[in-house]
PDB file of C-alpha atoms in Angstrom:
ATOM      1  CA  UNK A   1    -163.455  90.889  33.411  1.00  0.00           C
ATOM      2  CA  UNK A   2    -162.460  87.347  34.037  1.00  0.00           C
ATOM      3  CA  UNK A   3    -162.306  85.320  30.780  1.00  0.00           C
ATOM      4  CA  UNK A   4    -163.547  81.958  32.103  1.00  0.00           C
ATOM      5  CA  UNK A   5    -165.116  81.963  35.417  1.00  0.00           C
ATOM      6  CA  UNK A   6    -165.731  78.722  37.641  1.00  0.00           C
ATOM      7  CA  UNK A   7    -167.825  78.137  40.839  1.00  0.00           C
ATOM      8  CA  UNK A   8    -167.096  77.501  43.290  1.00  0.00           C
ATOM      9  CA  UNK A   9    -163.677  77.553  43.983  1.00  0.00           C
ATOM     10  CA  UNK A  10    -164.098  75.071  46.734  1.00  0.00           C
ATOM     11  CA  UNK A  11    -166.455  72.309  47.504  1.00  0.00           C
ATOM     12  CA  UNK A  12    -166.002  69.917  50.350  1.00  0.00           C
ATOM     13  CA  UNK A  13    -168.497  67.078  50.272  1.00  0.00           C
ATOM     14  CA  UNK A  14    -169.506  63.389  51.724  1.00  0.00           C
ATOM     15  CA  UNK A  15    -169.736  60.474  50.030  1.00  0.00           C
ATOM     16  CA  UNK A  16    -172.965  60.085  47.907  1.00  0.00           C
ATOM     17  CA  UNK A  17    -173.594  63.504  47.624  1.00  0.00           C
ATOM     18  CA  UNK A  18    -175.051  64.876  44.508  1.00  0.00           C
ATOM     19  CA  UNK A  19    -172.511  68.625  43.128  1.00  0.00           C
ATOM     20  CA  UNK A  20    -172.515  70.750  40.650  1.00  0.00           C
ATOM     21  CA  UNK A  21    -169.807  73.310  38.874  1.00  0.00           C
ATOM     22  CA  UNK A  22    -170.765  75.986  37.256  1.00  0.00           C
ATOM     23  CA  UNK A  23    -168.586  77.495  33.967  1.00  0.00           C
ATOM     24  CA  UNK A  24    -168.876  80.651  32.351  1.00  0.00           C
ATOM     25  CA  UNK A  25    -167.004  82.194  29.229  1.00  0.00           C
ATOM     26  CA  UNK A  26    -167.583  85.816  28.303  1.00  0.00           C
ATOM     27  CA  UNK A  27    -165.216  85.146  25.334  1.00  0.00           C
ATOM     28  CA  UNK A  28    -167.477  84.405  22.721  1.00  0.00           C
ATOM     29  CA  UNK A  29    -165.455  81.131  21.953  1.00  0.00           C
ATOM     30  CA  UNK A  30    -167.795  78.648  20.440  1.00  0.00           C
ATOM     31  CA  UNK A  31    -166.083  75.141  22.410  1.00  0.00           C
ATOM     32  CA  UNK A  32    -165.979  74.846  26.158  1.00  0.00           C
ATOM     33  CA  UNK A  33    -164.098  71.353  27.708  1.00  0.00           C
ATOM     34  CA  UNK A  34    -164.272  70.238  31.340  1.00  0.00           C
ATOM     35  CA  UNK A  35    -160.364  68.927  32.704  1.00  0.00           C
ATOM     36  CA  UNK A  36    -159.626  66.711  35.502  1.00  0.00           C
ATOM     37  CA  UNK A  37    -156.617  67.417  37.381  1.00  0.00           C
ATOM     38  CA  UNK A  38    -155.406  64.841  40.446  1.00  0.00           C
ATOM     39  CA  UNK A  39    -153.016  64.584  42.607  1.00  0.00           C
ATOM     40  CA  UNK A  40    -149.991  64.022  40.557  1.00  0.00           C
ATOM     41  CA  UNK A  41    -150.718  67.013  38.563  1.00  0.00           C
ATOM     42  CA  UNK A  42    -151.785  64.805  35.350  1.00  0.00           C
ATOM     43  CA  UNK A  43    -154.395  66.680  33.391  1.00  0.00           C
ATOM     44  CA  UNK A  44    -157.031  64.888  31.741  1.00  0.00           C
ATOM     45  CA  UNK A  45    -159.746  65.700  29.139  1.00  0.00           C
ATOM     46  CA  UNK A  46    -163.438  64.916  30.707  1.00  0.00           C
ATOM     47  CA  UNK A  47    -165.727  66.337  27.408  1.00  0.00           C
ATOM     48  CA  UNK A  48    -166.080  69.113  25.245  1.00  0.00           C
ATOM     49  CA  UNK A  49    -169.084  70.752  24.192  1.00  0.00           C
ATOM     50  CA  UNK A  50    -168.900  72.676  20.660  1.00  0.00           C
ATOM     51  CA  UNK A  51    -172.263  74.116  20.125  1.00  0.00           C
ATOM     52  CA  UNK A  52    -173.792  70.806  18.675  1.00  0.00           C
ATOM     53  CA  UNK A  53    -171.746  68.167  19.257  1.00  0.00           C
ATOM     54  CA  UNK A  54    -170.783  66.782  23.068  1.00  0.00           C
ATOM     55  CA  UNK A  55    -168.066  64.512  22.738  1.00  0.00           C
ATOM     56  CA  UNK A  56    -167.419  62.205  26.130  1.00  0.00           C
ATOM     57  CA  UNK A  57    -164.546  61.185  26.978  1.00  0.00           C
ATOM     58  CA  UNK A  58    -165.750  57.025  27.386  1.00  0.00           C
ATOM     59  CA  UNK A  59    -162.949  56.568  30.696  1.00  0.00           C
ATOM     60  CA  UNK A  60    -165.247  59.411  32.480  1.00  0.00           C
ATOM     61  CA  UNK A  61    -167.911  57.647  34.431  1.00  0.00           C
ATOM     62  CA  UNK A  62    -171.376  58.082  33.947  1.00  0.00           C
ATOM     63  CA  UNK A  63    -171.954  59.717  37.233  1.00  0.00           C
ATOM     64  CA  UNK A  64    -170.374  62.807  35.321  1.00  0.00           C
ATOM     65  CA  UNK A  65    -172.880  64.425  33.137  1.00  0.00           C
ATOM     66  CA  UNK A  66    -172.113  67.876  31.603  1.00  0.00           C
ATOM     67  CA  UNK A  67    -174.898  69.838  30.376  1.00  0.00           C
ATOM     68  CA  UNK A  68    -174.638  73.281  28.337  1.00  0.00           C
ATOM     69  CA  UNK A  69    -177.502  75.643  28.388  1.00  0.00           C
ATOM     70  CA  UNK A  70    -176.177  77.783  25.977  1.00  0.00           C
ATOM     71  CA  UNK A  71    -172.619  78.110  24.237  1.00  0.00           C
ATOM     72  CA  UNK A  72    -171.352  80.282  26.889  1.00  0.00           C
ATOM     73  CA  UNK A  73    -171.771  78.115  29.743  1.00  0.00           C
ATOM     74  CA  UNK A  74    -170.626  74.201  30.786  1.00  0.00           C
ATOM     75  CA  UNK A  75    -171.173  73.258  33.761  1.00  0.00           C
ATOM     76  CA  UNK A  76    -170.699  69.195  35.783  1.00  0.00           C
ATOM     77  CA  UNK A  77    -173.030  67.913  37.157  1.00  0.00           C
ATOM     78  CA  UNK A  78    -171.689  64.600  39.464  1.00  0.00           C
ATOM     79  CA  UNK A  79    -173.748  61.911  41.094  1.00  0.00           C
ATOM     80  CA  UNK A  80    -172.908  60.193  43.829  1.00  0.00           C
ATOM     81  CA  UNK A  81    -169.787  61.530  44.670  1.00  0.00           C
ATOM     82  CA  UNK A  82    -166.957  58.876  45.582  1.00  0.00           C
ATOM     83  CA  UNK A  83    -163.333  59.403  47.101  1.00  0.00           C
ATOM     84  CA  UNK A  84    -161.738  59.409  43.852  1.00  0.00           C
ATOM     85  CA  UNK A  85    -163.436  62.010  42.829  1.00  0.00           C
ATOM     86  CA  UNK A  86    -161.305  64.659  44.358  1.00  0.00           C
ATOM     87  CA  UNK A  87    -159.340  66.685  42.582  1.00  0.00           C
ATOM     88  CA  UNK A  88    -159.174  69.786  40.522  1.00  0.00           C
ATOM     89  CA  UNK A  89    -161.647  70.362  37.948  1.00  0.00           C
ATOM     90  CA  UNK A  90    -160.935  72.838  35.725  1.00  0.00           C
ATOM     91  CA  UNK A  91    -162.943  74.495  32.975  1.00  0.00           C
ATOM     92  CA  UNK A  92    -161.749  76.051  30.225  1.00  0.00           C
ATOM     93  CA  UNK A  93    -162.632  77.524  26.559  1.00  0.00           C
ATOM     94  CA  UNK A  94    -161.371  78.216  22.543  1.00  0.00           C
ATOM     95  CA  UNK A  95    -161.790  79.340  19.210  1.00  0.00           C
ATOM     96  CA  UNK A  96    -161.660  76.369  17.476  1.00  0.00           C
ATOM     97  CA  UNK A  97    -162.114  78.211  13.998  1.00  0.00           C
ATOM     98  CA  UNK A  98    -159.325  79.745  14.801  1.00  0.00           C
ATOM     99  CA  UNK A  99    -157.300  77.164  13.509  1.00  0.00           C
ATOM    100  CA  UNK A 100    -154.935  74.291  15.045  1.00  0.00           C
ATOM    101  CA  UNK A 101    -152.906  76.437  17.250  1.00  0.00           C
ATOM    102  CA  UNK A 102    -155.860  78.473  19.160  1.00  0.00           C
ATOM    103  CA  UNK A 103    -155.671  78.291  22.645  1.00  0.00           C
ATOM    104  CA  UNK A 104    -157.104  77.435  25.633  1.00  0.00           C
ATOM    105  CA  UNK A 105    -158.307  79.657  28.414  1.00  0.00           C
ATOM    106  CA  UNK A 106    -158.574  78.169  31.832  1.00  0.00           C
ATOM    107  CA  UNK A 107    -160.655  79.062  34.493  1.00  0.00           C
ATOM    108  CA  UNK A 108    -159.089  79.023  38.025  1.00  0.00           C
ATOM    109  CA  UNK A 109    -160.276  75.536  39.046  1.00  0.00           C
ATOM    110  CA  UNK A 110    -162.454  74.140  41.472  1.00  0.00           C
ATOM    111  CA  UNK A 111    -161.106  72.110  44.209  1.00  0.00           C
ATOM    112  CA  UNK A 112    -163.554  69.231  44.931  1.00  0.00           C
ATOM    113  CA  UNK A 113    -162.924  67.181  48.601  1.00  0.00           C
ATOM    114  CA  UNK A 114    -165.173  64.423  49.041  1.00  0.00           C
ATOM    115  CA  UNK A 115    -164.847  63.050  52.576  1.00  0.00           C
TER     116      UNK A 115
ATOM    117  CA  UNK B   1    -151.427  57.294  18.619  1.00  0.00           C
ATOM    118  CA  UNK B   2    -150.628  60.956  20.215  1.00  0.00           C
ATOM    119  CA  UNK B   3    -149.352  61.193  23.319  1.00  0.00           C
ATOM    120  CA  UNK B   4    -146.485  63.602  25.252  1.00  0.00           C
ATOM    121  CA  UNK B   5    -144.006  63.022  27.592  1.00  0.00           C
ATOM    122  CA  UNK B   6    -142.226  65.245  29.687  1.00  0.00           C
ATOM    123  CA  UNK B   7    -139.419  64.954  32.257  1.00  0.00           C
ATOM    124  CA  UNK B   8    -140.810  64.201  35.678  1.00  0.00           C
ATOM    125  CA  UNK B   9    -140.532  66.696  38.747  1.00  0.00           C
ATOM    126  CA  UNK B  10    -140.201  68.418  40.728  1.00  0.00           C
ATOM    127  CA  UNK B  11    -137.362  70.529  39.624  1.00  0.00           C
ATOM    128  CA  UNK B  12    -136.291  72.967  41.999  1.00  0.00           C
ATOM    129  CA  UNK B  13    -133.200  75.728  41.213  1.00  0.00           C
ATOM    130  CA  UNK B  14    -131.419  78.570  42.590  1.00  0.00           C
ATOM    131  CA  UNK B  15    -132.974  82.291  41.288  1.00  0.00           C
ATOM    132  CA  UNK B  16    -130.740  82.894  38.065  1.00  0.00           C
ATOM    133  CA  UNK B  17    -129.984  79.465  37.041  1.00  0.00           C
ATOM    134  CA  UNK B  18    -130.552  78.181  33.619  1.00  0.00           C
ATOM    135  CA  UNK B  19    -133.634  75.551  32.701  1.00  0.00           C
ATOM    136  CA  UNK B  20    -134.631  73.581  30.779  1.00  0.00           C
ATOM    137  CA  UNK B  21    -137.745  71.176  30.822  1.00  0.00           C
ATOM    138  CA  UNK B  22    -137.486  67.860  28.471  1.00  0.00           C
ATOM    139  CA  UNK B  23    -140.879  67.714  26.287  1.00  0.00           C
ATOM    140  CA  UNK B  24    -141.285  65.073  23.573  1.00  0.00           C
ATOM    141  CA  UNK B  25    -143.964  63.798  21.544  1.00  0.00           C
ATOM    142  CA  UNK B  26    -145.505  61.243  19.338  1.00  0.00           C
ATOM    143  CA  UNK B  27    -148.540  62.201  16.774  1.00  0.00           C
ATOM    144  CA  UNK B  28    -149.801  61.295  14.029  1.00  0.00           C
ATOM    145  CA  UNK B  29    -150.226  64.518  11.301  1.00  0.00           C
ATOM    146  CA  UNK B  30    -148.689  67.453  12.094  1.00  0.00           C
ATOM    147  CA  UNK B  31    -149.372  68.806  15.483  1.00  0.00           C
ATOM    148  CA  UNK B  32    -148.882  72.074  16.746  1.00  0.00           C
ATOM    149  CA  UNK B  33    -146.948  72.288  19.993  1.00  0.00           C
ATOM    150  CA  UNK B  34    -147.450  74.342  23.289  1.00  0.00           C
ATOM    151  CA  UNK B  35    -145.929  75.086  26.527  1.00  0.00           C
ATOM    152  CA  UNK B  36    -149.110  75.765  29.324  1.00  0.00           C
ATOM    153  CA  UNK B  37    -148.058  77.256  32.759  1.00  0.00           C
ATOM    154  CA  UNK B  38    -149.818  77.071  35.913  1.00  0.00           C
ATOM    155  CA  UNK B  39    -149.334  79.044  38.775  1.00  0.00           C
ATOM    156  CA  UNK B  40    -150.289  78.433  42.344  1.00  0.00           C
ATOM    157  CA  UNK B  41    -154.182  78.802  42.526  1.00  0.00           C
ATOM    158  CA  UNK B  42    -154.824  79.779  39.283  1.00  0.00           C
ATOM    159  CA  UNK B  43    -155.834  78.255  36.119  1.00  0.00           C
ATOM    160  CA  UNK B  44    -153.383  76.787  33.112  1.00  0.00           C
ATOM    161  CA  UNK B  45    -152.061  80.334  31.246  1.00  0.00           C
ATOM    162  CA  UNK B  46    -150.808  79.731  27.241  1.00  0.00           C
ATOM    163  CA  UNK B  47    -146.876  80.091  27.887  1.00  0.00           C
ATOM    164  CA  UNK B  48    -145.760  80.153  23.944  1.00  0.00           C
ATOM    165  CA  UNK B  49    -146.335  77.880  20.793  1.00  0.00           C
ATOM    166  CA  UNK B  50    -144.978  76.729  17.421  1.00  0.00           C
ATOM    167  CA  UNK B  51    -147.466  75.477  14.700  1.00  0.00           C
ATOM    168  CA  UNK B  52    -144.446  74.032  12.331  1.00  0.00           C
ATOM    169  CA  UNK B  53    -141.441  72.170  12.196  1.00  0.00           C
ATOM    170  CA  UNK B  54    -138.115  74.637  13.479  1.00  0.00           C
ATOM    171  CA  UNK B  55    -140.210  77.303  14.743  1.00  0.00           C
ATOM    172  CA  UNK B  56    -139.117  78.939  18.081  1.00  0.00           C
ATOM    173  CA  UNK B  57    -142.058  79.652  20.307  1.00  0.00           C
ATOM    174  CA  UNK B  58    -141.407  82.732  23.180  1.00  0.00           C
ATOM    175  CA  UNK B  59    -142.440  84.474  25.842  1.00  0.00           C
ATOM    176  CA  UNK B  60    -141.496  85.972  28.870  1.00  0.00           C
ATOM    177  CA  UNK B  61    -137.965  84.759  28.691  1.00  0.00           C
ATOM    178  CA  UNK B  62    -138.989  81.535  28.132  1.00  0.00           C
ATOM    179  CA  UNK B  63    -138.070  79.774  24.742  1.00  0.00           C
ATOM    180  CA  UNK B  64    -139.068  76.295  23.002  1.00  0.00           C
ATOM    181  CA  UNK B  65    -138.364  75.095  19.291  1.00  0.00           C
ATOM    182  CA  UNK B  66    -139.760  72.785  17.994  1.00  0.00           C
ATOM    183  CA  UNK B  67    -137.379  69.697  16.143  1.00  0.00           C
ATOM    184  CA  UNK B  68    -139.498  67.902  14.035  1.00  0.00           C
ATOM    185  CA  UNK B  69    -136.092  65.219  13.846  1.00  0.00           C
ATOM    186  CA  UNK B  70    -136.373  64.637  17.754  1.00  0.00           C
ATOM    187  CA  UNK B  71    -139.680  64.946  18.111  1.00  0.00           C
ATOM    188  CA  UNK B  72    -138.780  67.498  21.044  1.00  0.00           C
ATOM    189  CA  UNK B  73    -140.517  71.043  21.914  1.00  0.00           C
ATOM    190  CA  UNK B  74    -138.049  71.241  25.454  1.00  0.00           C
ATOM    191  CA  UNK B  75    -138.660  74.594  27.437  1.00  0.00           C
ATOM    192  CA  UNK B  76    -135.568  76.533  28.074  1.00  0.00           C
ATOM    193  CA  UNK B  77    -134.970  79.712  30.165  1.00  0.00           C
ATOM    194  CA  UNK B  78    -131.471  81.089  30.634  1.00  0.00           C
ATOM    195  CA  UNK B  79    -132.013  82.693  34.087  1.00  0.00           C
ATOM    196  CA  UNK B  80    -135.265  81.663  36.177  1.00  0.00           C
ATOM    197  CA  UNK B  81    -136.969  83.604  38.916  1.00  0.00           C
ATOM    198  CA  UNK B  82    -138.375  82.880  41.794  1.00  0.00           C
ATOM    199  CA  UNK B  83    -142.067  84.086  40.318  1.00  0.00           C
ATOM    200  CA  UNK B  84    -141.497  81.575  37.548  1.00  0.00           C
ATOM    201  CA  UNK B  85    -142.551  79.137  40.195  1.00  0.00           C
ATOM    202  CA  UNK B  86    -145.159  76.835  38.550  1.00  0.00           C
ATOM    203  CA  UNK B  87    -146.331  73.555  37.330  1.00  0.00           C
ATOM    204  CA  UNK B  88    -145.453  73.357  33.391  1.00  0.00           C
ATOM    205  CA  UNK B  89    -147.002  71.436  31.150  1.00  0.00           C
ATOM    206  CA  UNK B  90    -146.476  70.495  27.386  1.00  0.00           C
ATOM    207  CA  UNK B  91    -149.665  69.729  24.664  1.00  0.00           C
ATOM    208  CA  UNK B  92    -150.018  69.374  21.367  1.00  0.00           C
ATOM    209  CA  UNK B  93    -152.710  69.347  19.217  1.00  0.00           C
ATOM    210  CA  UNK B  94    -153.792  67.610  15.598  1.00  0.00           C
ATOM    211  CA  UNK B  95    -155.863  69.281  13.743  1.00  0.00           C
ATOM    212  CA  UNK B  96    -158.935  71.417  14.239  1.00  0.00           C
ATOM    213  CA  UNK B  97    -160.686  69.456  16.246  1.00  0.00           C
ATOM    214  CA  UNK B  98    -162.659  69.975  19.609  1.00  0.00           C
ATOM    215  CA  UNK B  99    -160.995  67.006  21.586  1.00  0.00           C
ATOM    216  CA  UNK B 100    -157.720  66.481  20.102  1.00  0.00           C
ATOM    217  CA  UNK B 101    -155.301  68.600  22.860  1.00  0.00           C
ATOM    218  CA  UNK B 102    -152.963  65.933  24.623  1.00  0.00           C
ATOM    219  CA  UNK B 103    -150.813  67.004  27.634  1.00  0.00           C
ATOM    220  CA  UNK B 104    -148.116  65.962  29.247  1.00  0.00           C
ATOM    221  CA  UNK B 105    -148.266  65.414  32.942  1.00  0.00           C
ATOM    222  CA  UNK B 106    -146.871  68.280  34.320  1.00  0.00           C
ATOM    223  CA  UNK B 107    -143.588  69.504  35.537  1.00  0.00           C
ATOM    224  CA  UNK B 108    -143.231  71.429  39.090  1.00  0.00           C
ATOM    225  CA  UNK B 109    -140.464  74.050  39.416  1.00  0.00           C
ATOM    226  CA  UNK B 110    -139.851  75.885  42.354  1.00  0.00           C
ATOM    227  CA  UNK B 111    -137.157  78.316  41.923  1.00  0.00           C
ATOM    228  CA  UNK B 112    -135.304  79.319  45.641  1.00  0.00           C
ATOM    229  CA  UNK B 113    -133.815  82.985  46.330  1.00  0.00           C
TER     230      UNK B 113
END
């Protein structure tokens, strides 16, 4: 009964290679958000999607594109992939009618390796 | 702006020493204050949280409170195990909003038998 669910949980890629990560909630929570995690640990918004509204963050590049099929799901869609793109992606979901203090769930992460 | 800092890693004790992890913060409003813990391979887990000045967040033996004078929320365990092995990591968040959760950059403690 995982919460938030991310695939895959690997993905080793070259250079200029087109990926996608795929993000599912079964929480009914009604704002998903894509993170960026690198090396040092530092974790960094990339967008959230709250039913309506998709709000980018404007450092992400374009090459990034989120797209949400339905309020349940988020997934990434990246364009040609560069070395700086690996890292840790993770996904993650909340209540935000639930007031200031609701929290995030996190999926597991997806470790991306371009080469 | 908002922004947190917390003390830089790695931190690594001995099983049954005391710890504490420095968190401080700058926001504009009132935010409310959390500690996020991630253990190898797994996603960031809600450790505890405090929504108002000299509230104590807890959980699992873990304990923050947060001084609205310092502008501090610093995590504090009195005797660490070696499963509490994990990167921590302070937020806080304004508001009701979608996009406004800021974290800090992570601390790494490994706690040795």
């Amino acid at each position: 009964d995982t919460a938030v669910s991310q695939t895959p949980k690997y993905l080793v890629t070259q250079m200029g290679n087109d990926k996608s990560i795929k993000c599912e909630q079964n929480l009914g929570h009604d704002t998903m958000y894509w993170y960026k995690q690198d090396s040092k640990k530092f974790l960094k918004i990339m967008f959230s999607y709250n039913n309506k509204e998709l709000i980018i963050n404007e450092t992400v590049p374009n090459r990034f594109s989120p797209k949400s099929p339905d309020k349940a799901h988020l997934n990434l869609h990246i364009n040609s992939l560069e070395l700086g793109d690996s890292a840790v992606y993770f996904c993650a979901s909340s209540q935000v009618g639930e007031g200031k203090w609701a929290p995030l769930h996190f999926g597991n992460g997806t470790r991306l390796t371009v080469t | 702006g908002n922004s947190v800092t917390q003390m830089e890693g790695p931190v690594t004790l001995s099983e049954e020493a005391f710890l504490t992890i420095n968190c401080t913060y700058t926001a504009t409003g009132y935010p409310s204050l959390f500690w996020y813990v991630q253990y190898p391979g797994e996603g960031l887990q809600l450790l505890l949280k405090a929504t108002k000045a000299d509230d104590k967040g807890s959980n699992k033996g873990f304990e923050a409170t947060y001084r609205k004078e310092t502008t501090s929320f610093h995590l504090e365990k009195g005797s660490v195990q070696v499963s509490d092995s994990a990167v921590y990591f302070c937020a806080l968040k304004v508001g009701t909003g979608a996009n406004n959760l800021f974290f800090g950059t992570g601390t790494r403690l490994t706690v040795i038998p």
